[in-house]
Amino acid sequence: MSYLFKSSVLCLTLLMCVTSCKNENKQDKEVEVPELIIDDEPMSPIEAIEKAYNKETFLSNEAIELDIVISFGGKERLDAKMTYLTNSTQGKIELKDGTFIYYDNDKVFHSPDLKNEKAVRFDAYTWMYFLLFPDKLSDQGTIWSELETAELNGKTYNKQGLTFEANTGDAPDDWYVVYSDPETHMLDYVAYIVTVNKSTEAAEADPHAIGYSNFKTIDGVPFAHNWEFYEWTKDGGLGKVIGEAAIKDIKFVTPDANTFKVPEGFIEK
């Protein structure tokens, strides 16, 4: 047998051996590789918004205080100092005329000489909800629609509808449509109806939207210091501006035993 032939046979044998070993190793790997487990689930759109607003830091504080002036049609609607627990279970509104509104969960109390007594439950809860909205998206009883995209003011947004389970809060028939930036997840606009003191049909005949702007970070948490209120329709989007709000002196505070204590003689509404 020639040297060349022996070499060829040897090379062929080695090649077959290597190939066989590779195939065995490949089969072993296919059998032995463990199932891939992903620990971190992707964030939902609501979780992304809550993260953008640093909800965890917000809730690590006990209460928030701010001054706000709200106007509609060029007329001042409300000028007050507001104080709320960050879990929103208690609140106090001190109006500039010296009258007060308190709420404790579902109970509302007001000064005997409060001027706008008919709107007391509206004032107790609605402004708080607009202020704390980014941190209340996953409250108990919230129902969210599937995420979709929508054009508003020439910009593409993530859009989701929010409704509520029966007996949730003071007005479970309210609904909201949330427009969030797909990159930053911040809320630019929220359309809504408010059914306090009116029927659902009447509220749906006159829906509005709120636009959030002039964000400033307070102790790690972003807050919109300006709001604009708009006419709004599902098909037409934003209409004309009908109101505005200016907020200042936002700060986290630690309430004492008397902060949310309702004074004697106050009227429960």
JSON list of C-alpha atoms in Angstrom, two decimals, residues 152 159 175-177 179 189-193 204-210 229-240 242:
[
{"chain": "A", "resi": 152, "resn": "LEU", "atom": "CA", "xyz": [-54.07, 64.16, 17.61]},
{"chain": "A", "resi": 159, "resn": "LYS", "atom": "CA", "xyz": [-54.34, 55.63, 22.82]},
{"chain": "A", "resi": 175, "resn": "TRP", "atom": "CA", "xyz": [-64.73, 57.31, 31.17]},
{"chain": "A", "resi": 176, "resn": "TYR", "atom": "CA", "xyz": [-61.38, 58.55, 29.90]},
{"chain": "A", "resi": 177, "resn": "VAL", "atom": "CA", "xyz": [-59.36, 58.33, 26.69]},
{"chain": "A", "resi": 179, "resn": "TYR", "atom": "CA", "xyz": [-53.13, 59.86, 24.74]},
{"chain": "A", "resi": 189, "resn": "TYR", "atom": "CA", "xyz": [-53.93, 64.71, 26.61]},
{"chain": "A", "resi": 190, "resn": "VAL", "atom": "CA", "xyz": [-56.74, 62.92, 28.43]},
{"chain": "A", "resi": 191, "resn": "ALA", "atom": "CA", "xyz": [-60.32, 63.09, 27.16]},
{"chain": "A", "resi": 192, "resn": "TYR", "atom": "CA", "xyz": [-63.08, 62.50, 29.69]},
{"chain": "A", "resi": 193, "resn": "ILE", "atom": "CA", "xyz": [-66.65, 62.83, 30.83]},
{"chain": "A", "resi": 204, "resn": "GLU", "atom": "CA", "xyz": [-71.43, 62.13, 26.89]},
{"chain": "A", "resi": 205, "resn": "ALA", "atom": "CA", "xyz": [-73.12, 64.92, 24.94]},
{"chain": "A", "resi": 206, "resn": "ASP", "atom": "CA", "xyz": [-70.42, 67.32, 26.20]},
{"chain": "A", "resi": 207, "resn": "PRO", "atom": "CA", "xyz": [-67.07, 65.53, 26.54]},
{"chain": "A", "resi": 208, "resn": "HIS", "atom": "CA", "xyz": [-63.89, 67.47, 27.25]},
{"chain": "A", "resi": 209, "resn": "ALA", "atom": "CA", "xyz": [-60.16, 66.91, 27.24]},
{"chain": "A", "resi": 210, "resn": "ILE", "atom": "CA", "xyz": [-57.34, 68.10, 29.43]},
{"chain": "A", "resi": 229, "resn": "PHE", "atom": "CA", "xyz": [-59.25, 72.22, 28.95]},
{"chain": "A", "resi": 230, "resn": "TYR", "atom": "CA", "xyz": [-60.67, 71.60, 25.47]},
{"chain": "A", "resi": 231, "resn": "GLU", "atom": "CA", "xyz": [-63.85, 70.69, 23.75]},
{"chain": "A", "resi": 232, "resn": "TRP", "atom": "CA", "xyz": [-63.36, 67.16, 22.38]},
{"chain": "A", "resi": 233, "resn": "THR", "atom": "CA", "xyz": [-65.14, 64.59, 20.26]},
{"chain": "A", "resi": 234, "resn": "LYS", "atom": "CA", "xyz": [-64.27, 61.00, 19.42]},
{"chain": "A", "resi": 235, "resn": "ASP", "atom": "CA", "xyz": [-64.21, 61.72, 15.70]},
{"chain": "A", "resi": 236, "resn": "GLY", "atom": "CA", "xyz": [-62.92, 65.28, 15.63]},
{"chain": "A", "resi": 237, "resn": "GLY", "atom": "CA", "xyz": [-60.44, 65.22, 18.48]},
{"chain": "A", "resi": 238, "resn": "LEU", "atom": "CA", "xyz": [-59.57, 68.49, 20.19]},
{"chain": "A", "resi": 239, "resn": "GLY", "atom": "CA", "xyz": [-61.76, 71.55, 19.77]},
{"chain": "A", "resi": 240, "resn": "LYS", "atom": "CA", "xyz": [-61.37, 75.04, 21.19]},
{"chain": "A", "resi": 242, "resn": "ILE", "atom": "CA", "xyz": [-62.44, 76.40, 27.17]}
]
